[in-house]
PDB file of C-alpha atoms in Angstrom:
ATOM      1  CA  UNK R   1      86.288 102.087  99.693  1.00 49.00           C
ATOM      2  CA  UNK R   2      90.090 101.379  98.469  1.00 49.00           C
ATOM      3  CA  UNK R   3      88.634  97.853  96.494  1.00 51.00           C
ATOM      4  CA  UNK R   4      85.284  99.964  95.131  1.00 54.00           C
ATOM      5  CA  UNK R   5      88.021 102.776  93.937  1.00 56.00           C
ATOM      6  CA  UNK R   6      90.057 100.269  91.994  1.00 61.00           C
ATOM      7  CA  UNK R   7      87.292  98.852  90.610  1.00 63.00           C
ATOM      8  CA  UNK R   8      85.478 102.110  89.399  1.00 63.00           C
ATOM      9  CA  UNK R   9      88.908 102.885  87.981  1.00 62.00           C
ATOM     10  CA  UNK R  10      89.701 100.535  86.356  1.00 66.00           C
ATOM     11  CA  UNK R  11      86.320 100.291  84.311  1.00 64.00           C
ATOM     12  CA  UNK R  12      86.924 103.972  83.577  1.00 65.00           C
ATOM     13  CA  UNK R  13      90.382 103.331  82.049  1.00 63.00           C
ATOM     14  CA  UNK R  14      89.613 100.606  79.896  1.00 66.00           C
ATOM     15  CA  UNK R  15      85.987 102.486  78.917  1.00 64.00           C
ATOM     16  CA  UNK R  16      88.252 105.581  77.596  1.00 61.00           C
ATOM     17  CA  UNK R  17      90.016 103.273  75.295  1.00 61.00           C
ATOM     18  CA  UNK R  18      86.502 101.989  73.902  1.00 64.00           C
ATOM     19  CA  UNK R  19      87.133  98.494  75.276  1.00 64.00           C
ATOM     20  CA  UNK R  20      83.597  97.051  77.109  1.00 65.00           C
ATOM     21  CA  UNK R  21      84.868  95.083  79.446  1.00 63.00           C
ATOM     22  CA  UNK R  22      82.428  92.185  79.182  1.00 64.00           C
ATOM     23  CA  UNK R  23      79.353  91.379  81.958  1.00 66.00           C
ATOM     24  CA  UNK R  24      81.417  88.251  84.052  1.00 68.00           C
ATOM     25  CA  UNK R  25      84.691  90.619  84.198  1.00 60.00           C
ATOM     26  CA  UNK R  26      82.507  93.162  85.478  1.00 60.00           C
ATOM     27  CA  UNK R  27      81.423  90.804  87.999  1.00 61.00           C
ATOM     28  CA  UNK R  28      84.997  89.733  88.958  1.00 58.00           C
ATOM     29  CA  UNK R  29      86.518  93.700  89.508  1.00 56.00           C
ATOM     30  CA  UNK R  30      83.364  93.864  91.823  1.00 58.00           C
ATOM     31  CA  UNK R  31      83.446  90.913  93.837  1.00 56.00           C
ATOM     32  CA  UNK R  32      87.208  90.812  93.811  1.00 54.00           C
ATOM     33  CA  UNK R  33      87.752  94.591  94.297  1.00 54.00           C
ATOM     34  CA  UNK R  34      85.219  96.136  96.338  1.00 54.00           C
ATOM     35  CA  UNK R  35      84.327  92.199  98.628  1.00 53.00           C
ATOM     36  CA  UNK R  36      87.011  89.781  98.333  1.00 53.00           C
ATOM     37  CA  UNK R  37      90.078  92.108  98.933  1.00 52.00           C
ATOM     38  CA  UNK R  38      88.882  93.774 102.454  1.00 55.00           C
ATOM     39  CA  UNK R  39      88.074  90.139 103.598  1.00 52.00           C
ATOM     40  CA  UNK R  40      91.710  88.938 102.970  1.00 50.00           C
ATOM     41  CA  UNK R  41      92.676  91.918 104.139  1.00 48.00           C
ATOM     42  CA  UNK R  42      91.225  90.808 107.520  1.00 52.00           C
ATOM     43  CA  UNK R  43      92.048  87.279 106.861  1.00 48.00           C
ATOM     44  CA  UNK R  44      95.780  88.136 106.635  1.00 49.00           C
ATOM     45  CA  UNK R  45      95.783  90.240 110.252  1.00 52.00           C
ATOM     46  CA  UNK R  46      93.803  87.297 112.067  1.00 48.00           C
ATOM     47  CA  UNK R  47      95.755  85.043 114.080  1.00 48.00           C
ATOM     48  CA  UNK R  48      93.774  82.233 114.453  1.00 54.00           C
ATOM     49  CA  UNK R  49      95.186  80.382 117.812  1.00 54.00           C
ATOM     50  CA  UNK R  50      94.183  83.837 119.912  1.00 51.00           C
ATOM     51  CA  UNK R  51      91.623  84.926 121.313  1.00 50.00           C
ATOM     52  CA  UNK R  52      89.299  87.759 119.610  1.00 51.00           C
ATOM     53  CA  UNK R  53      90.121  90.185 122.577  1.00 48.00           C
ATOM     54  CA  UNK R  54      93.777  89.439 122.192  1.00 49.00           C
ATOM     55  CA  UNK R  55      93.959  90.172 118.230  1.00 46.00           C
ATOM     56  CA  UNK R  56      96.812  92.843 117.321  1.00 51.00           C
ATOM     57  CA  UNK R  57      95.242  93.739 114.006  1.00 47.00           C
ATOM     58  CA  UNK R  58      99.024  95.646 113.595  1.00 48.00           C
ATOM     59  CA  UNK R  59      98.311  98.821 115.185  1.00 50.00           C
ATOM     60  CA  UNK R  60      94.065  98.864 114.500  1.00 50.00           C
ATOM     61  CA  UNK R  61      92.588 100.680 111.323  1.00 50.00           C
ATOM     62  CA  UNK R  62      96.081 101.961 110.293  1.00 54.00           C
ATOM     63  CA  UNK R  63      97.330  98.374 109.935  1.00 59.00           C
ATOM     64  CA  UNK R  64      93.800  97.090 108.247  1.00 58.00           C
ATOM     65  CA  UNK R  65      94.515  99.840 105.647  1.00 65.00           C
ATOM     66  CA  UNK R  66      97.934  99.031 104.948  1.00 69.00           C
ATOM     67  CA  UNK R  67      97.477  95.707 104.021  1.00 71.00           C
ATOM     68  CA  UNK R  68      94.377  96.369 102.457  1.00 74.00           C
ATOM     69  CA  UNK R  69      96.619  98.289  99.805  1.00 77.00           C
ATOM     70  CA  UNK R  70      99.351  95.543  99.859  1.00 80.00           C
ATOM     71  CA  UNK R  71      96.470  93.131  98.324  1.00 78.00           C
ATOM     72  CA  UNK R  72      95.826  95.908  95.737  1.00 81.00           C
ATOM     73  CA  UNK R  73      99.570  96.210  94.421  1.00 87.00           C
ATOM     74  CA  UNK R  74      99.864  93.131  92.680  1.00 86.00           C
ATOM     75  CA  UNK R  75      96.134  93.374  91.011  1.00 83.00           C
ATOM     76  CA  UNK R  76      96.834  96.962  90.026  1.00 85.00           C
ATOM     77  CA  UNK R  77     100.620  95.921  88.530  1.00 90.00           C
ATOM     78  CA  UNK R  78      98.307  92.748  86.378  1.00 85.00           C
ATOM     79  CA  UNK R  79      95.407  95.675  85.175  1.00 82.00           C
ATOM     80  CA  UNK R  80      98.464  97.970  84.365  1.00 85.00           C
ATOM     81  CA  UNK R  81      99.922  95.229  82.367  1.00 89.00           C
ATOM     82  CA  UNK R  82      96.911  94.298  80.377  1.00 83.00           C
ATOM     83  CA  UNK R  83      95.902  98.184  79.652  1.00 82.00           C
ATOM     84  CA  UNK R  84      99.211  98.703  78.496  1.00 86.00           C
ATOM     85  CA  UNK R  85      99.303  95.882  76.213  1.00 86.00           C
ATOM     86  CA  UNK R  86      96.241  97.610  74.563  1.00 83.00           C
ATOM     87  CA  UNK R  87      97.474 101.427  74.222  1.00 85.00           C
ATOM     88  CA  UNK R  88      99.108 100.707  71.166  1.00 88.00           C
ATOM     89  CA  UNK R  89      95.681  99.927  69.416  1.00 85.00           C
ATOM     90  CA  UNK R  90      94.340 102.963  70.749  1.00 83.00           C
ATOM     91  CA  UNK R  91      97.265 105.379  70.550  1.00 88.00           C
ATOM     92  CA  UNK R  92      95.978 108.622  69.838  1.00 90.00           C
ATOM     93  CA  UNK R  93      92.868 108.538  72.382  1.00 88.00           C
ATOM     94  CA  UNK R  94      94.308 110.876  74.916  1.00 89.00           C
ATOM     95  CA  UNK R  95      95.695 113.396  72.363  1.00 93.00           C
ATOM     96  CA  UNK R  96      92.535 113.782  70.834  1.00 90.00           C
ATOM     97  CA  UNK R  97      89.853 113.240  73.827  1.00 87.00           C
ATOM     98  CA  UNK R  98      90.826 115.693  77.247  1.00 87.00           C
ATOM     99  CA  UNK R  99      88.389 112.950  79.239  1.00 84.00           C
ATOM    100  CA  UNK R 100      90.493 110.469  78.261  1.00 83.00           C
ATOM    101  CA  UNK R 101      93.413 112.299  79.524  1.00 88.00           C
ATOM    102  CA  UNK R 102      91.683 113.199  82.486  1.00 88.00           C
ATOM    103  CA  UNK R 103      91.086 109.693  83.881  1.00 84.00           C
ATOM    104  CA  UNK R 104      94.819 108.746  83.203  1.00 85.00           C
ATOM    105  CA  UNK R 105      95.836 111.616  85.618  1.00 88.00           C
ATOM    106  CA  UNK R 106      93.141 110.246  87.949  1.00 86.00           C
ATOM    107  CA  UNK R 107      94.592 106.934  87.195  1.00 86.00           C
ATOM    108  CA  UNK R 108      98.066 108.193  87.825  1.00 89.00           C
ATOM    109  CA  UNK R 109      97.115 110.088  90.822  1.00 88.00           C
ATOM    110  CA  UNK R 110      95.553 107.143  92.617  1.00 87.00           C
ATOM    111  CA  UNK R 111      98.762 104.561  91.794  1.00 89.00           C
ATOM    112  CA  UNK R 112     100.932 107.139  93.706  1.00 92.00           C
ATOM    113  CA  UNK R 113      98.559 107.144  96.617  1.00 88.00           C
ATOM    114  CA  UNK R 114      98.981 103.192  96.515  1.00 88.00           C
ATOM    115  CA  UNK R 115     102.575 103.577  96.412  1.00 92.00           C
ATOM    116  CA  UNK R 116     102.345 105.437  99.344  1.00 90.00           C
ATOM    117  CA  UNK R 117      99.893 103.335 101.321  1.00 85.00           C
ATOM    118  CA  UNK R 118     101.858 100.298 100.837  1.00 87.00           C
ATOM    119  CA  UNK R 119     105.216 101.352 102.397  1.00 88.00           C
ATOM    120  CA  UNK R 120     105.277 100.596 106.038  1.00 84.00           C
ATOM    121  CA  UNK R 121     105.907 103.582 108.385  1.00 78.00           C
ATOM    122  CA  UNK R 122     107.892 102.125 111.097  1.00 69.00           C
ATOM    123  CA  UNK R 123     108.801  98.836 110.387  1.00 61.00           C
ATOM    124  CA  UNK R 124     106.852  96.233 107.698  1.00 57.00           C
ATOM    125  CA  UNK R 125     106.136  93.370 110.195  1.00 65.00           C
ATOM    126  CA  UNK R 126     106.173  90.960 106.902  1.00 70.00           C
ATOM    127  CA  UNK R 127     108.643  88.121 106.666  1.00 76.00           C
ATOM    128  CA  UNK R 128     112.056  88.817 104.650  1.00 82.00           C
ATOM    129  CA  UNK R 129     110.449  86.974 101.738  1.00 86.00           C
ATOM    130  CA  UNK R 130     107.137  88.621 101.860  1.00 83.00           C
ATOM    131  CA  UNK R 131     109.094  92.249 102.334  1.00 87.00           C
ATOM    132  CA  UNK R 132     111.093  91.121  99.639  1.00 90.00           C
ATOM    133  CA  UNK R 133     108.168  90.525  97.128  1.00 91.00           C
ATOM    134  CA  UNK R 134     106.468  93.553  98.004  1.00 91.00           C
ATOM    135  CA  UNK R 135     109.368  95.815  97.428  1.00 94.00           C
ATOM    136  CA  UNK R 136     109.345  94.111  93.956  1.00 94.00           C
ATOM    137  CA  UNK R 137     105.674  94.316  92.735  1.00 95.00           C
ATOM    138  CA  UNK R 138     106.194  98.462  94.223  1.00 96.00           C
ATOM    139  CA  UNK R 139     108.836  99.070  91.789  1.00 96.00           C
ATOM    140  CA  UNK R 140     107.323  97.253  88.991  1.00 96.00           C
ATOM    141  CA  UNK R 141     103.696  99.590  89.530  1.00 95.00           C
ATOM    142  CA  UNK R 142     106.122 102.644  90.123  1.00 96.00           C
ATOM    143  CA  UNK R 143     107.795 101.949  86.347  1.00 96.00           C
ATOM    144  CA  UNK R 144     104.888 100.946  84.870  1.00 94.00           C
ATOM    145  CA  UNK R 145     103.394 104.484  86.069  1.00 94.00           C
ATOM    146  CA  UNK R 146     106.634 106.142  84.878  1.00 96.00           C
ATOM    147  CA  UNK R 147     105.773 104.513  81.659  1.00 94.00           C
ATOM    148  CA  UNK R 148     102.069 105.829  81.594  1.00 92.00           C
ATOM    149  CA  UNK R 149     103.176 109.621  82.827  1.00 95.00           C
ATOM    150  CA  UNK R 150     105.575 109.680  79.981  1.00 96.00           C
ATOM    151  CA  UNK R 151     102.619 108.622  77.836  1.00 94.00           C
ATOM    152  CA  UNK R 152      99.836 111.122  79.344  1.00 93.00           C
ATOM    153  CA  UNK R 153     102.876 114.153  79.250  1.00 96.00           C
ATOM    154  CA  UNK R 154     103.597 113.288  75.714  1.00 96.00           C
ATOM    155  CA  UNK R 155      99.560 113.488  75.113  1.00 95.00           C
ATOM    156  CA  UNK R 156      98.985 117.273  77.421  1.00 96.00           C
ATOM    157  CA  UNK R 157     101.976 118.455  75.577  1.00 96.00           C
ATOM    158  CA  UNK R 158     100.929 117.646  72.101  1.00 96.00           C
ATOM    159  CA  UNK R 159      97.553 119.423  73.307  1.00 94.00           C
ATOM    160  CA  UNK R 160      99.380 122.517  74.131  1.00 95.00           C
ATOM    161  CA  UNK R 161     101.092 122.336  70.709  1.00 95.00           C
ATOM    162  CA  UNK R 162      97.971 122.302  68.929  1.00 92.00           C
ATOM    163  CA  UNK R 163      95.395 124.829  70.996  1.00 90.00           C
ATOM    164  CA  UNK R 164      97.998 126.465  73.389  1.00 92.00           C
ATOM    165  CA  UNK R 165      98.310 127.094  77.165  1.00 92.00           C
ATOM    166  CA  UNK R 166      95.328 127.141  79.368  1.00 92.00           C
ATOM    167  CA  UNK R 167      94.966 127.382  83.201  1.00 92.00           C
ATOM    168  CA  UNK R 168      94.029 123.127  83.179  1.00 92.00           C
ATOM    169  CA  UNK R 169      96.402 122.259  80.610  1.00 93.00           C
ATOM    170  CA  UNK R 170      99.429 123.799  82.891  1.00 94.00           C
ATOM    171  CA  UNK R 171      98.087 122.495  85.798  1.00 94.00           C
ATOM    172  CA  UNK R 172      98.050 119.106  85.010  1.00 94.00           C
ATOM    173  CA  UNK R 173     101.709 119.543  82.811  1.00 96.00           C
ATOM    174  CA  UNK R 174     102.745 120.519  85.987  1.00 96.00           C
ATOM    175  CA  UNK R 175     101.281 117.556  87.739  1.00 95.00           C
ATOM    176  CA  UNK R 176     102.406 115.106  85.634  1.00 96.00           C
ATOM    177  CA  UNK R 177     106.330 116.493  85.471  1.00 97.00           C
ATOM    178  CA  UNK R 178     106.215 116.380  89.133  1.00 97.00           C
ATOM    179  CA  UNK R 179     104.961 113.161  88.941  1.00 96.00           C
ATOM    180  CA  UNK R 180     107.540 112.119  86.614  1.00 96.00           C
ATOM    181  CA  UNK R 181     110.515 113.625  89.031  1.00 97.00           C
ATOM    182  CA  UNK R 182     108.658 111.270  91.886  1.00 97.00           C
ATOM    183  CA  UNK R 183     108.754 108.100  90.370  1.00 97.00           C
ATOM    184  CA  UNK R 184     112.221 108.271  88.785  1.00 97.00           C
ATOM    185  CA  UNK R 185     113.553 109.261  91.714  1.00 98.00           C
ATOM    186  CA  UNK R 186     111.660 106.577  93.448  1.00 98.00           C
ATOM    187  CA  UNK R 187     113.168 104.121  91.158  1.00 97.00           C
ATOM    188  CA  UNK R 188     117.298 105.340  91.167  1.00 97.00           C
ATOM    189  CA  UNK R 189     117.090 106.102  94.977  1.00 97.00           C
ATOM    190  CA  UNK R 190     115.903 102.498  95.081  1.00 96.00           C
ATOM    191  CA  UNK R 191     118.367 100.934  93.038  1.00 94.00           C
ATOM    192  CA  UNK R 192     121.031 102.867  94.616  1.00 94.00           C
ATOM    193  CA  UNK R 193     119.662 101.663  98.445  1.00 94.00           C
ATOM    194  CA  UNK R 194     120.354  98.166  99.754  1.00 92.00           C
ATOM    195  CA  UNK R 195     117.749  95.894 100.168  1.00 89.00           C
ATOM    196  CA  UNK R 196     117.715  96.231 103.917  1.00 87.00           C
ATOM    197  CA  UNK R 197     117.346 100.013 103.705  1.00 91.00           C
ATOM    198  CA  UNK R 198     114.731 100.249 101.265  1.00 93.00           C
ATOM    199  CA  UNK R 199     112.162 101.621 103.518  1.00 91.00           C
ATOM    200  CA  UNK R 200     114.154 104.572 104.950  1.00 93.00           C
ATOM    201  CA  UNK R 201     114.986 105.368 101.229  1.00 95.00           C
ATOM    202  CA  UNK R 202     111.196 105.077 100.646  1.00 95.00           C
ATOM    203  CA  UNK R 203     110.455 107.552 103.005  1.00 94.00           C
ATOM    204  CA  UNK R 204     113.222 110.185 101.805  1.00 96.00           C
ATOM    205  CA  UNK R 205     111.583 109.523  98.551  1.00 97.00           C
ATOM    206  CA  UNK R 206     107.900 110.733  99.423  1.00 95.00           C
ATOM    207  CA  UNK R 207     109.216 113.342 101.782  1.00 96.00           C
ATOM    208  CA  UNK R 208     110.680 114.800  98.849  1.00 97.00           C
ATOM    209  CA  UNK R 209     107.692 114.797  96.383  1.00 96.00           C
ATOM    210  CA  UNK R 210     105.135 115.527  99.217  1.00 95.00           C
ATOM    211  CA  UNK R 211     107.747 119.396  99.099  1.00 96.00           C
ATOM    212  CA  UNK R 212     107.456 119.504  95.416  1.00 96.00           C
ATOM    213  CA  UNK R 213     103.465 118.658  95.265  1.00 96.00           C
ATOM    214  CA  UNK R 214     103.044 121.428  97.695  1.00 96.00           C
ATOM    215  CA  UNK R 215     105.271 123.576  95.854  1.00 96.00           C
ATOM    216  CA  UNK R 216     103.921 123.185  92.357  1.00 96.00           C
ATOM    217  CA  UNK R 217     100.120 123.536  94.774  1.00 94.00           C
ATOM    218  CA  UNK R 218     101.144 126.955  95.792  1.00 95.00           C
ATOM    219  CA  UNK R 219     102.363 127.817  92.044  1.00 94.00           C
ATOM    220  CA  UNK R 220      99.389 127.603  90.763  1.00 94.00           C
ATOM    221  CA  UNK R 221      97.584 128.970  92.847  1.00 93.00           C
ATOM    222  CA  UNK R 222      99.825 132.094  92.660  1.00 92.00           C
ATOM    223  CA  UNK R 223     101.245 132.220  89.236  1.00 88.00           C
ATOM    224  CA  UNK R 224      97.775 131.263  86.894  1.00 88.00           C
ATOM    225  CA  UNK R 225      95.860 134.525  88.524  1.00 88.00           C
ATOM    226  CA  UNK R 226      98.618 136.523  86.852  1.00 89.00           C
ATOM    227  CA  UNK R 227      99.136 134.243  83.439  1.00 85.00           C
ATOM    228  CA  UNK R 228      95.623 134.265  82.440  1.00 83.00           C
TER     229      UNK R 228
END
């Protein structure tokens, strides 16, 4: 499901811009996304000197998942890469086209759900090296998201400017400042934390946005009754 998501998104993203991505790429996201991935993901938990009865499989479906998403952060920092090489040829498609805009909050939504799939609950059973690199490639996706939620505010904003407030418009302002406030404090609370201590700092992190998603949640449903 994760590998079929990330390829379904990520033929939507490039589709807004009016880039076809071409038959044998389509191919690729497909195999590599929805069949590959879950395989390795397998691969990676099988120890192959025990028995089949004696696998640990990290904790059962829980640990399948999270390293199902672990394989997904370094192919969704090299898609990130690539689409944002092309924005600049295609600057003004989210300011002028809401469904556009609407699969980069989509977009957004689903990199902060990988964020917080790939950050080990207890401890991340990965060698310092392999801990090491995926603490890396999660900062790199979380600025590169920054980067895009700047982008995608910038667009909603310049929206409002021209047509004015509606219930969706401040919804999804709303969603995308809190995203903002997430990820950069993701980012300092990480550069502030040492190395051996990112993981608790991780967890402060999405603690603290899971209180302000919840809180902006009940806003709205509150406040747009009485503002429209």
């Amino acid at each position: 499901m994760a590998g079929g998501a990330f390829t379904g998104i990520t033929i939507g993203m490039f589709e807004a811009l009016g880039i076809q991505l071409s038959a044998p790429v389509i191919r690729i996201l497909v195999g590599g996304g929805a069949g590959v991935i879950p395989v390795l993901a397998v691969v990676a938990m099988y120890d192959p000197e025990a028995l089949p009865i004696a696998q640990a499989f990290a904790h059962g479906l829980s640990g399948l998942i999270a390293t199902l998403m672990r394989l997904l952060l370094p192919l969704t920092l090299l898609v990130g890469l690539i689409y944002v090489a092309f924005i600049p040829f295609n600057f003004m498609q989210p300011f002028l086209d809401r469904d556009v805009l609407a699969i980069y909050n989509v977009m957004l939504f689903a990199v902060m759900a990988l964020l917080i799939g790939v950050t080990p609950v207890h401890g991340s059973g990965l060698s310092p090296q392999m801990e090491r690199w995926l603490r890396r490639t999660l900062l790199a996706v979380a600025a590169l998201a920054l980067l895009v939620s700047f982008y995608a505010t910038a667009a909603i904003v310049y929206r409002i400017a021209g047509g004015g407030f509606t219930p969706n418009r401040l919804t999804v302002l709303g969603w995308n400042l809190v995203n903002m406030a997430v990820l950069g404090y993701l980012l300092f609370k990480q550069r502030q934390t040492p190395e051996a201590h990112w993981v608790p700092a991780m967890h402060q992190v999405i603690s603290w946005g899971a209180n302000l998603y919840v809180a902006w949640g009940v806003a709205v449903i509150v406040l747009l009754p009485w503002l429209f």
